[in-house]
PDB file of C-alpha atoms in Angstrom:
ATOM      1  CA  MET A   4       0.051  -0.688  -0.322  1.00  0.00           C
ATOM      2  CA  ASN A   5       1.358   3.283  -0.931  1.00  0.00           C
ATOM      3  CA  LYS A   6      -1.032   5.861   0.649  1.00  0.00           C
ATOM      4  CA  LEU A   7      -4.395   6.153   3.083  1.00  0.00           C
ATOM      5  CA  THR A   8      -7.200   6.388   0.086  1.00  0.00           C
ATOM      6  CA  LYS A   9     -11.640   5.968   0.634  1.00  0.00           C
ATOM      7  CA  ASP A  10     -11.035   2.992  -0.539  1.00  0.00           C
ATOM      8  CA  THR A  11      -8.215   1.014   1.424  1.00  0.00           C
ATOM      9  CA  LYS A  12      -9.371  -1.447   2.988  1.00  0.00           C
ATOM     10  CA  ILE A  13      -8.666  -1.390   6.561  1.00  0.00           C
ATOM     11  CA  LEU A  14      -9.390  -3.449   9.295  1.00  0.00           C
ATOM     12  CA  ILE A  15      -9.239  -3.137  12.789  1.00  0.00           C
ATOM     13  CA  ILE A  16      -8.896  -5.724  15.521  1.00  0.00           C
ATOM     14  CA  GLY A  17     -10.486  -4.834  18.475  1.00  0.00           C
ATOM     15  CA  LEU A  18     -13.401  -2.651  18.517  1.00  0.00           C
ATOM     16  CA  GLY A  19     -13.522  -1.821  22.158  1.00  0.00           C
ATOM     17  CA  VAL A  20     -14.236   2.804  23.777  1.00  0.00           C
ATOM     18  CA  ILE A  21     -10.793   3.080  21.003  1.00  0.00           C
ATOM     19  CA  GLY A  22     -11.054   0.690  17.929  1.00  0.00           C
ATOM     20  CA  GLY A  23     -15.247   1.797  17.964  1.00  0.00           C
ATOM     21  CA  GLY A  24     -13.913   4.922  18.101  1.00  0.00           C
ATOM     22  CA  TYR A  25     -11.372   4.705  15.133  1.00  0.00           C
ATOM     23  CA  ALA A  26     -14.694   2.567  13.083  1.00  0.00           C
ATOM     24  CA  LYS A  27     -17.143   5.442  13.590  1.00  0.00           C
ATOM     25  CA  ALA A  28     -14.421   8.562  12.261  1.00  0.00           C
ATOM     26  CA  LEU A  29     -12.964   6.155   9.686  1.00  0.00           C
ATOM     27  CA  THR A  30     -16.971   5.960   7.717  1.00  0.00           C
ATOM     28  CA  TYR A  31     -17.892   8.878   9.057  1.00  0.00           C
ATOM     29  CA  SER A  32     -15.265  10.062   7.674  1.00  0.00           C
ATOM     30  CA  GLY A  33     -16.216   8.290   4.165  1.00  0.00           C
ATOM     31  CA  TYR A  34     -13.487   4.588   4.554  1.00  0.00           C
ATOM     32  CA  ARG A  35     -15.504   2.666   2.430  1.00  0.00           C
ATOM     33  CA  HIS A  36     -14.140  -0.293   3.397  1.00  0.00           C
ATOM     34  CA  VAL A  37     -13.499  -0.801   8.102  1.00  0.00           C
ATOM     35  CA  ARG A  38     -13.746  -3.814   9.359  1.00  0.00           C
ATOM     36  CA  CYS A  39     -13.575  -5.114  12.053  1.00  0.00           C
ATOM     37  CA  ILE A  40     -12.472  -8.727  14.154  1.00  0.00           C
ATOM     38  CA  THR A  41     -13.677  -8.838  17.826  1.00  0.00           C
ATOM     39  CA  LYS A  42     -14.681 -11.218  20.542  1.00  0.00           C
ATOM     40  CA  ASN A  43     -17.522 -10.224  20.732  1.00  0.00           C
ATOM     41  CA  ALA A  44     -20.300 -10.943  18.463  1.00  0.00           C
ATOM     42  CA  SER A  45     -23.088  -8.587  20.520  1.00  0.00           C
ATOM     43  CA  ASP A  46     -20.086  -5.115  19.315  1.00  0.00           C
ATOM     44  CA  ILE A  47     -19.806  -6.265  15.978  1.00  0.00           C
ATOM     45  CA  ASP A  48     -24.514  -6.492  15.804  1.00  0.00           C
ATOM     46  CA  TYR A  49     -23.414  -2.638  17.377  1.00  0.00           C
ATOM     47  CA  ALA A  50     -21.132  -1.464  14.631  1.00  0.00           C
ATOM     48  CA  LEU A  51     -23.610  -3.578  12.025  1.00  0.00           C
ATOM     49  CA  THR A  52     -26.810  -1.438  12.911  1.00  0.00           C
ATOM     50  CA  HIS A  53     -25.249   1.838  13.426  1.00  0.00           C
ATOM     51  CA  GLY A  54     -23.850   1.731   9.839  1.00  0.00           C
ATOM     52  CA  ILE A  55     -20.338   1.775  11.043  1.00  0.00           C
ATOM     53  CA  ILE A  56     -18.385  -1.601   9.579  1.00  0.00           C
ATOM     54  CA  GLU A  57     -18.767  -2.704   6.117  1.00  0.00           C
ATOM     55  CA  CYS A  58     -18.680  -6.210   8.307  1.00  0.00           C
ATOM     56  CA  GLY A  59     -17.150  -7.884  11.208  1.00  0.00           C
ATOM     57  CA  SER A  60     -15.723 -11.830  12.598  1.00  0.00           C
ATOM     58  CA  THR A  61     -15.624 -12.839  16.644  1.00  0.00           C
ATOM     59  CA  GLU A  62     -12.308 -14.992  15.517  1.00  0.00           C
ATOM     60  CA  PRO A  63      -9.193 -14.648  13.551  1.00  0.00           C
ATOM     61  CA  ASP A  64     -10.592 -14.886   9.980  1.00  0.00           C
ATOM     62  CA  ALA A  65      -8.157 -16.103   7.745  1.00  0.00           C
ATOM     63  CA  GLU A  66      -9.790 -13.900   4.312  1.00  0.00           C
ATOM     64  CA  LEU A  67     -10.598 -11.051   5.859  1.00  0.00           C
ATOM     65  CA  ILE A  68      -7.157 -10.670   7.244  1.00  0.00           C
ATOM     66  CA  ALA A  69      -5.708 -11.113   4.030  1.00  0.00           C
ATOM     67  CA  ASP A  70      -8.342  -8.572   2.482  1.00  0.00           C
ATOM     68  CA  SER A  71      -7.136  -6.438   4.751  1.00  0.00           C
ATOM     69  CA  GLU A  72      -3.713  -3.167   3.672  1.00  0.00           C
ATOM     70  CA  LEU A  73      -4.022  -1.668   6.975  1.00  0.00           C
ATOM     71  CA  ILE A  74      -4.425  -2.885  10.342  1.00  0.00           C
ATOM     72  CA  VAL A  75      -5.436  -1.784  13.505  1.00  0.00           C
ATOM     73  CA  PHE A  76      -4.506  -3.669  16.198  1.00  0.00           C
ATOM     74  CA  ALA A  77      -7.196  -1.789  19.175  1.00  0.00           C
ATOM     75  CA  LEU A  78      -5.354  -4.480  21.980  1.00  0.00           C
ATOM     76  CA  TYR A  79      -4.024  -4.206  25.283  1.00  0.00           C
ATOM     77  CA  PRO A  80      -0.877  -4.641  24.847  1.00  0.00           C
ATOM     78  CA  THR A  81       0.398  -8.262  26.164  1.00  0.00           C
ATOM     79  CA  VAL A  82      -2.720  -9.571  24.025  1.00  0.00           C
ATOM     80  CA  PHE A  83      -1.344  -7.709  21.155  1.00  0.00           C
ATOM     81  CA  ILE A  84       1.427  -9.731  21.545  1.00  0.00           C
ATOM     82  CA  ASP A  85      -0.203 -13.142  21.613  1.00  0.00           C
ATOM     83  CA  TRP A  86      -2.761 -12.037  18.894  1.00  0.00           C
ATOM     84  CA  ILE A  87       0.893 -12.300  16.770  1.00  0.00           C
ATOM     85  CA  LYS A  88       2.369 -14.461  17.654  1.00  0.00           C
ATOM     86  CA  LYS A  89      -0.883 -17.014  16.859  1.00  0.00           C
ATOM     87  CA  TYR A  90      -1.317 -15.662  14.225  1.00  0.00           C
ATOM     88  CA  ARG A  91       1.214 -13.934  12.598  1.00  0.00           C
ATOM     89  CA  HIS A  92       1.238 -15.738   9.562  1.00  0.00           C
ATOM     90  CA  LEU A  93      -2.132 -14.963   8.064  1.00  0.00           C
ATOM     91  CA  LEU A  94       0.067 -11.571   7.730  1.00  0.00           C
ATOM     92  CA  LYS A  95      -0.460 -10.513   4.316  1.00  0.00           C
ATOM     93  CA  SER A  96       2.827  -9.805   3.067  1.00  0.00           C
ATOM     94  CA  GLY A  97       3.380  -5.574   2.349  1.00  0.00           C
ATOM     95  CA  THR A  98       0.340  -5.326   4.473  1.00  0.00           C
ATOM     96  CA  VAL A  99       0.948  -2.063   7.074  1.00  0.00           C
ATOM     97  CA  ILE A 100      -0.325  -2.395  11.008  1.00  0.00           C
ATOM     98  CA  THR A 101      -0.969   0.411  13.095  1.00  0.00           C
ATOM     99  CA  ASP A 102      -1.600   0.048  17.138  1.00  0.00           C
ATOM    100  CA  VAL A 103      -2.683   2.146  19.907  1.00  0.00           C
ATOM    101  CA  THR A 104      -1.176   1.298  23.360  1.00  0.00           C
ATOM    102  CA  GLY A 105       0.242   3.512  25.332  1.00  0.00           C
ATOM    103  CA  ILE A 106       3.756   2.009  25.951  1.00  0.00           C
ATOM    104  CA  LYS A 107       5.504   1.311  23.521  1.00  0.00           C
ATOM    105  CA  GLY A 108       9.177   0.103  24.936  1.00  0.00           C
ATOM    106  CA  GLY A 109       8.080  -2.934  25.422  1.00  0.00           C
ATOM    107  CA  ILE A 110       5.804  -3.605  22.537  1.00  0.00           C
ATOM    108  CA  VAL A 111       7.278  -1.907  19.460  1.00  0.00           C
ATOM    109  CA  TYR A 112      10.422  -4.005  19.319  1.00  0.00           C
ATOM    110  CA  GLU A 113       9.320  -7.191  19.934  1.00  0.00           C
ATOM    111  CA  ILE A 114       6.708  -6.513  17.668  1.00  0.00           C
ATOM    112  CA  GLN A 115       8.580  -5.824  14.982  1.00  0.00           C
ATOM    113  CA  GLN A 116      10.715  -9.231  15.621  1.00  0.00           C
ATOM    114  CA  LEU A 117       8.355 -11.145  15.205  1.00  0.00           C
ATOM    115  CA  LEU A 118       6.957  -9.795  12.097  1.00  0.00           C
ATOM    116  CA  GLY A 119      10.142 -10.504   9.776  1.00  0.00           C
ATOM    117  CA  GLU A 120      10.869  -7.512   6.963  1.00  0.00           C
ATOM    118  CA  ASP A 121       7.879  -7.761   4.776  1.00  0.00           C
ATOM    119  CA  ILE A 122       5.136  -7.188   7.092  1.00  0.00           C
ATOM    120  CA  GLU A 123       5.799  -3.545   8.659  1.00  0.00           C
ATOM    121  CA  PHE A 124       4.233  -2.065  12.151  1.00  0.00           C
ATOM    122  CA  ILE A 125       3.618   1.544  12.854  1.00  0.00           C
ATOM    123  CA  SER A 126       2.812   2.352  16.194  1.00  0.00           C
ATOM    124  CA  ALA A 127       1.072   4.963  17.023  1.00  0.00           C
ATOM    125  CA  HIS A 128      -0.881   6.298  20.079  1.00  0.00           C
ATOM    126  CA  PRO A 129      -4.378   7.975  19.779  1.00  0.00           C
ATOM    127  CA  MET A 130      -3.857  10.813  23.069  1.00  0.00           C
ATOM    128  CA  ALA A 131      -7.718  10.397  23.413  1.00  0.00           C
ATOM    129  CA  GLY A 132     -10.036   7.690  25.421  1.00  0.00           C
ATOM    130  CA  ARG A 133     -12.997   7.595  26.950  1.00  0.00           C
ATOM    131  CA  GLU A 134     -13.590   6.404  30.575  1.00  0.00           C
ATOM    132  CA  LYS A 135     -16.326   3.887  29.562  1.00  0.00           C
ATOM    133  CA  SER A 136     -15.186   0.683  27.874  1.00  0.00           C
ATOM    134  CA  GLY A 137     -17.205  -0.615  25.013  1.00  0.00           C
ATOM    135  CA  VAL A 138     -18.223   0.471  21.975  1.00  0.00           C
ATOM    136  CA  GLU A 139     -21.154   0.924  22.296  1.00  0.00           C
ATOM    137  CA  TYR A 140     -19.171   4.424  24.836  1.00  0.00           C
ATOM    138  CA  SER A 141     -17.330   5.213  21.701  1.00  0.00           C
ATOM    139  CA  SER A 142     -16.924   8.530  19.351  1.00  0.00           C
ATOM    140  CA  ALA A 143     -15.507   9.651  16.706  1.00  0.00           C
ATOM    141  CA  GLU A 144     -16.013  13.260  18.149  1.00  0.00           C
ATOM    142  CA  VAL A 145     -13.213  12.631  21.083  1.00  0.00           C
ATOM    143  CA  PHE A 146     -10.241  13.018  18.836  1.00  0.00           C
ATOM    144  CA  ARG A 147     -10.713  16.296  17.753  1.00  0.00           C
ATOM    145  CA  GLY A 148      -8.988  19.021  19.737  1.00  0.00           C
ATOM    146  CA  ALA A 149      -6.247  15.782  20.567  1.00  0.00           C
ATOM    147  CA  ASN A 150      -3.313  14.505  19.891  1.00  0.00           C
ATOM    148  CA  TYR A 151      -2.016  11.721  17.951  1.00  0.00           C
ATOM    149  CA  ILE A 152       1.252  10.655  17.644  1.00  0.00           C
ATOM    150  CA  VAL A 153       3.374   8.073  14.816  1.00  0.00           C
ATOM    151  CA  VAL A 154       6.133   6.283  16.368  1.00  0.00           C
ATOM    152  CA  PRO A 155       8.970   5.326  14.182  1.00  0.00           C
ATOM    153  CA  THR A 156      11.808   3.337  14.449  1.00  0.00           C
ATOM    154  CA  GLU A 157      14.941   2.809  12.637  1.00  0.00           C
ATOM    155  CA  ARG A 158      12.915  -0.405  10.179  1.00  0.00           C
ATOM    156  CA  ASN A 159       9.704   1.218   9.254  1.00  0.00           C
ATOM    157  CA  THR A 160      10.246   3.976   5.689  1.00  0.00           C
ATOM    158  CA  GLU A 161       9.151   6.830   4.812  1.00  0.00           C
ATOM    159  CA  ALA A 162       5.841   5.440   3.498  1.00  0.00           C
ATOM    160  CA  ALA A 163       4.513   3.456   5.983  1.00  0.00           C
ATOM    161  CA  ILE A 164       4.822   6.525   8.072  1.00  0.00           C
ATOM    162  CA  ALA A 165       3.050   8.264   6.235  1.00  0.00           C
ATOM    163  CA  ILE A 166       0.067   7.003   5.770  1.00  0.00           C
ATOM    164  CA  CYS A 167       0.654   6.508   9.534  1.00  0.00           C
ATOM    165  CA  GLU A 168       0.163   9.763  10.079  1.00  0.00           C
ATOM    166  CA  SER A 169      -2.191  10.071   6.887  1.00  0.00           C
ATOM    167  CA  LEU A 170      -4.746   8.425   9.387  1.00  0.00           C
ATOM    168  CA  GLY A 171      -4.511   9.729  12.218  1.00  0.00           C
ATOM    169  CA  GLU A 172      -5.342  13.270   9.759  1.00  0.00           C
ATOM    170  CA  ALA A 173      -8.279  10.961   8.226  1.00  0.00           C
ATOM    171  CA  LEU A 174      -9.618  10.376  11.962  1.00  0.00           C
ATOM    172  CA  GLY A 175     -10.142  14.082  12.923  1.00  0.00           C
ATOM    173  CA  PHE A 176      -6.810  14.676  14.739  1.00  0.00           C
ATOM    174  CA  ALA A 177      -5.647  17.888  15.444  1.00  0.00           C
ATOM    175  CA  ARG A 178      -2.457  17.905  15.609  1.00  0.00           C
ATOM    176  CA  VAL A 179       0.203  14.952  14.076  1.00  0.00           C
ATOM    177  CA  THR A 180       3.988  14.832  15.666  1.00  0.00           C
ATOM    178  CA  ARG A 181       6.647  12.106  15.832  1.00  0.00           C
ATOM    179  CA  LEU A 182       7.866  10.615  19.109  1.00  0.00           C
ATOM    180  CA  THR A 183      11.275   7.868  19.460  1.00  0.00           C
ATOM    181  CA  VAL A 184      10.381   4.536  21.550  1.00  0.00           C
ATOM    182  CA  ASP A 185      12.406   6.039  25.109  1.00  0.00           C
ATOM    183  CA  GLU A 186      10.667   9.769  24.342  1.00  0.00           C
ATOM    184  CA  HIS A 187       6.695   8.502  24.079  1.00  0.00           C
ATOM    185  CA  ASP A 188       7.158   7.195  26.831  1.00  0.00           C
ATOM    186  CA  ARG A 189       8.981   8.952  29.564  1.00  0.00           C
ATOM    187  CA  MET A 190       6.618  11.732  27.527  1.00  0.00           C
ATOM    188  CA  ILE A 191       3.225   9.115  28.509  1.00  0.00           C
ATOM    189  CA  ALA A 192       4.813   8.152  32.227  1.00  0.00           C
ATOM    190  CA  PHE A 193       4.335  12.028  32.838  1.00  0.00           C
ATOM    191  CA  LEU A 194       1.435  13.107  30.671  1.00  0.00           C
ATOM    192  CA  SER A 195      -0.965  10.422  31.223  1.00  0.00           C
ATOM    193  CA  GLN A 196       0.943   8.088  33.721  1.00  0.00           C
ATOM    194  CA  LEU A 197       1.211  10.272  36.329  1.00  0.00           C
ATOM    195  CA  THR A 198      -2.021  11.739  36.048  1.00  0.00           C
ATOM    196  CA  HIS A 199      -3.830   8.520  36.771  1.00  0.00           C
ATOM    197  CA  CYS A 200      -1.985   7.667  39.201  1.00  0.00           C
ATOM    198  CA  ILE A 201      -2.438  11.337  40.919  1.00  0.00           C
ATOM    199  CA  ALA A 202      -6.471  10.347  40.596  1.00  0.00           C
ATOM    200  CA  VAL A 203      -6.739   7.007  42.367  1.00  0.00           C
ATOM    201  CA  THR A 204      -4.026   8.168  45.297  1.00  0.00           C
ATOM    202  CA  LEU A 205      -6.587  11.474  45.946  1.00  0.00           C
ATOM    203  CA  MET A 206      -9.607   8.969  45.394  1.00  0.00           C
ATOM    204  CA  ASN A 207      -8.467   6.945  47.843  1.00  0.00           C
ATOM    205  CA  SER A 208      -6.376   9.003  50.378  1.00  0.00           C
ATOM    206  CA  ASN A 209     -10.136  10.319  52.013  1.00  0.00           C
ATOM    207  CA  THR A 210     -13.071   7.611  52.447  1.00  0.00           C
ATOM    208  CA  GLU A 211     -15.617   9.380  54.731  1.00  0.00           C
ATOM    209  CA  PRO A 212     -18.820   7.868  53.555  1.00  0.00           C
ATOM    210  CA  GLY A 213     -21.359  11.058  52.142  1.00  0.00           C
ATOM    211  CA  LEU A 214     -18.339  13.591  50.462  1.00  0.00           C
ATOM    212  CA  GLU A 215     -20.210  12.921  46.989  1.00  0.00           C
ATOM    213  CA  LYS A 216     -22.688  15.191  48.424  1.00  0.00           C
ATOM    214  CA  TYR A 217     -20.752  18.024  48.364  1.00  0.00           C
ATOM    215  CA  THR A 218     -18.469  17.886  46.155  1.00  0.00           C
ATOM    216  CA  GLY A 219     -17.493  19.981  43.151  1.00  0.00           C
ATOM    217  CA  ASP A 220     -16.687  20.827  39.718  1.00  0.00           C
ATOM    218  CA  SER A 221     -12.893  20.902  40.463  1.00  0.00           C
ATOM    219  CA  PHE A 222     -13.574  17.825  42.297  1.00  0.00           C
ATOM    220  CA  ARG A 223     -15.336  15.730  39.708  1.00  0.00           C
ATOM    221  CA  ASP A 224     -12.997  17.197  37.008  1.00  0.00           C
ATOM    222  CA  LEU A 225      -9.684  16.009  38.764  1.00  0.00           C
ATOM    223  CA  THR A 226     -10.786  12.555  39.625  1.00  0.00           C
ATOM    224  CA  ARG A 227     -13.012  12.114  36.392  1.00  0.00           C
ATOM    225  CA  ILE A 228     -10.035   9.697  34.920  1.00  0.00           C
ATOM    226  CA  ALA A 229     -10.424   7.706  38.134  1.00  0.00           C
ATOM    227  CA  LYS A 230     -12.140   5.576  37.199  1.00  0.00           C
ATOM    228  CA  ILE A 231     -10.202   3.109  35.215  1.00  0.00           C
ATOM    229  CA  ASN A 232      -9.778  -0.179  33.256  1.00  0.00           C
ATOM    230  CA  ASP A 233      -7.699  -1.112  36.083  1.00  0.00           C
ATOM    231  CA  LEU A 234      -5.836  -4.624  34.183  1.00  0.00           C
ATOM    232  CA  MET A 235      -5.199  -2.482  31.317  1.00  0.00           C
ATOM    233  CA  TRP A 236      -3.755   0.908  33.463  1.00  0.00           C
ATOM    234  CA  SER A 237      -2.123  -1.799  36.143  1.00  0.00           C
ATOM    235  CA  GLU A 238       0.169  -3.584  32.378  1.00  0.00           C
ATOM    236  CA  LEU A 239       1.165  -0.052  31.012  1.00  0.00           C
ATOM    237  CA  PHE A 240       2.027   2.067  34.789  1.00  0.00           C
ATOM    238  CA  LEU A 241       4.167  -1.716  34.872  1.00  0.00           C
ATOM    239  CA  LEU A 242       5.684  -1.675  31.379  1.00  0.00           C
ATOM    240  CA  ASN A 243       6.399   1.430  31.866  1.00  0.00           C
ATOM    241  CA  LYS A 244       7.958   1.593  35.725  1.00  0.00           C
ATOM    242  CA  ASP A 245      11.262   3.159  35.480  1.00  0.00           C
ATOM    243  CA  ALA A 246      10.087   6.006  34.194  1.00  0.00           C
ATOM    244  CA  LEU A 247       6.993   6.553  35.705  1.00  0.00           C
ATOM    245  CA  VAL A 248       8.059   6.266  39.264  1.00  0.00           C
ATOM    246  CA  SER A 249      11.018   8.487  38.394  1.00  0.00           C
ATOM    247  CA  GLU A 250       8.204  10.999  37.630  1.00  0.00           C
ATOM    248  CA  MET A 251       5.559  10.003  40.290  1.00  0.00           C
ATOM    249  CA  ASP A 252       9.007  11.269  42.038  1.00  0.00           C
ATOM    250  CA  ALA A 253       9.704  14.227  41.126  1.00  0.00           C
ATOM    251  CA  PHE A 254       6.078  15.250  42.303  1.00  0.00           C
ATOM    252  CA  THR A 255       6.492  13.890  45.235  1.00  0.00           C
ATOM    253  CA  GLU A 256       9.160  16.401  46.289  1.00  0.00           C
ATOM    254  CA  LYS A 257       6.875  18.913  44.777  1.00  0.00           C
ATOM    255  CA  PHE A 258       4.609  18.697  46.268  1.00  0.00           C
ATOM    256  CA  VAL A 259       5.849  18.278  49.650  1.00  0.00           C
ATOM    257  CA  GLN A 260       7.217  21.892  48.392  1.00  0.00           C
ATOM    258  CA  LEU A 261       3.889  22.885  48.324  1.00  0.00           C
ATOM    259  CA  ARG A 262       3.043  21.631  51.638  1.00  0.00           C
ATOM    260  CA  ASN A 263       6.172  22.858  53.362  1.00  0.00           C
ATOM    261  CA  MET A 264       5.055  26.402  52.179  1.00  0.00           C
ATOM    262  CA  ILE A 265       1.657  26.135  53.516  1.00  0.00           C
ATOM    263  CA  ALA A 266       2.886  24.936  55.986  1.00  0.00           C
ATOM    264  CA  ASN A 267       5.840  27.504  56.232  1.00  0.00           C
ATOM    265  CA  SER A 268       2.290  30.623  55.687  1.00  0.00           C
ATOM    266  CA  ASP A 269       5.063  31.435  52.659  1.00  0.00           C
ATOM    267  CA  GLN A 270       2.065  33.080  50.572  1.00  0.00           C
ATOM    268  CA  GLU A 271       4.296  34.158  48.276  1.00  0.00           C
ATOM    269  CA  ALA A 272       5.543  31.300  47.580  1.00  0.00           C
ATOM    270  CA  ILE A 273       2.716  29.946  46.820  1.00  0.00           C
ATOM    271  CA  ARG A 274       1.549  32.520  45.189  1.00  0.00           C
ATOM    272  CA  SER A 275       4.203  32.167  42.748  1.00  0.00           C
ATOM    273  CA  GLU A 276       4.007  28.761  41.782  1.00  0.00           C
ATOM    274  CA  MET A 277       0.026  29.270  41.628  1.00  0.00           C
ATOM    275  CA  ARG A 278       1.081  31.957  39.014  1.00  0.00           C
ATOM    276  CA  SER A 279       3.665  29.663  37.336  1.00  0.00           C
ATOM    277  CA  ALA A 280       1.044  26.698  36.860  1.00  0.00           C
ATOM    278  CA  THR A 281      -1.331  29.002  35.475  1.00  0.00           C
ATOM    279  CA  SER A 282       1.234  30.192  32.125  1.00  0.00           C
ATOM    280  CA  ARG A 283       2.014  26.685  31.803  1.00  0.00           C
ATOM    281  CA  ARG A 284      -1.324  25.363  31.918  1.00  0.00           C
ATOM    282  CA  GLU A 285      -2.429  27.738  29.860  1.00  0.00           C
ATOM    283  CA  LEU A 286       0.169  26.146  27.061  1.00  0.00           C
ATOM    284  CA  PHE A 287      -1.552  22.674  27.753  1.00  0.00           C
ATOM    285  CA  ASP A 288      -5.432  24.663  25.863  1.00  0.00           C
ATOM    286  CA  LYS A 289      -6.691  22.272  22.711  1.00  0.00           C
ATOM    287  CA  PRO A 290      -5.890  23.682  20.034  1.00  0.00           C
ATOM    288  CA  LYS A 291      -8.796  24.324  17.321  1.00  0.00           C
ATOM    289  CA  ASN A 292      -9.432  22.465  14.341  1.00  0.00           C
ATOM    290  CA  ASN A 293      -9.814  24.530  11.637  1.00  0.00           C
TER     291      ASN A 293
END
């Protein structure tokens, strides 16, 4: 495959909230051949009823896989590796595959090694998601204004990288960028994994009953991601534990500094920290799509 077109045969493996979002975004954008393989027949029924896929299977259908030009793996990291080990022989030469996994160091090189030279794996990470799981909660809109990261290695061709970047644009992401595997995992430890650790810890730091009766939007906003998929996120944490623990240590040090400013009634230092945070936070607002 030389480039992504509206006639490209795209197979999504794993039709959950992200895979379903991909199917919706691509179909709504006019891609005519979006198919899926996923374990639950009810998810396929939903996707067919809502017109977001052309066809689907609950088993690794050899003909469907062989007929695909671009395959998107929307699976947990270890499930992705296991799938490639079991069914790599079904992938035809020249197929381009990509993924949505939130960690790269423990995934990318192993998958590329398993695939060999005739099938190209170009990794990517959609920086968007939802708290609930399942295709029925998926949305194409979640990608708009969000960031999409392509994570090439020295084994990737510019043609495959361009296809992956075109996929991000087709999905509606506002910004498509490239990072190396190591850069990605260091970045994700801070921007995603640490934030989930903070949300989980905050929810568990005060378990007094009835607090939900009094909360305001600030607490709800800060802890939204505490409604977490424990299987997937614990797997991601452990696959990136060195980078994540380093970021947790840095956060702990900074938090203790603020704690001491408050304990010492150092209002000017507190205000300085707040001004710095306000200034940096403005850089993180989502860009508006044209």
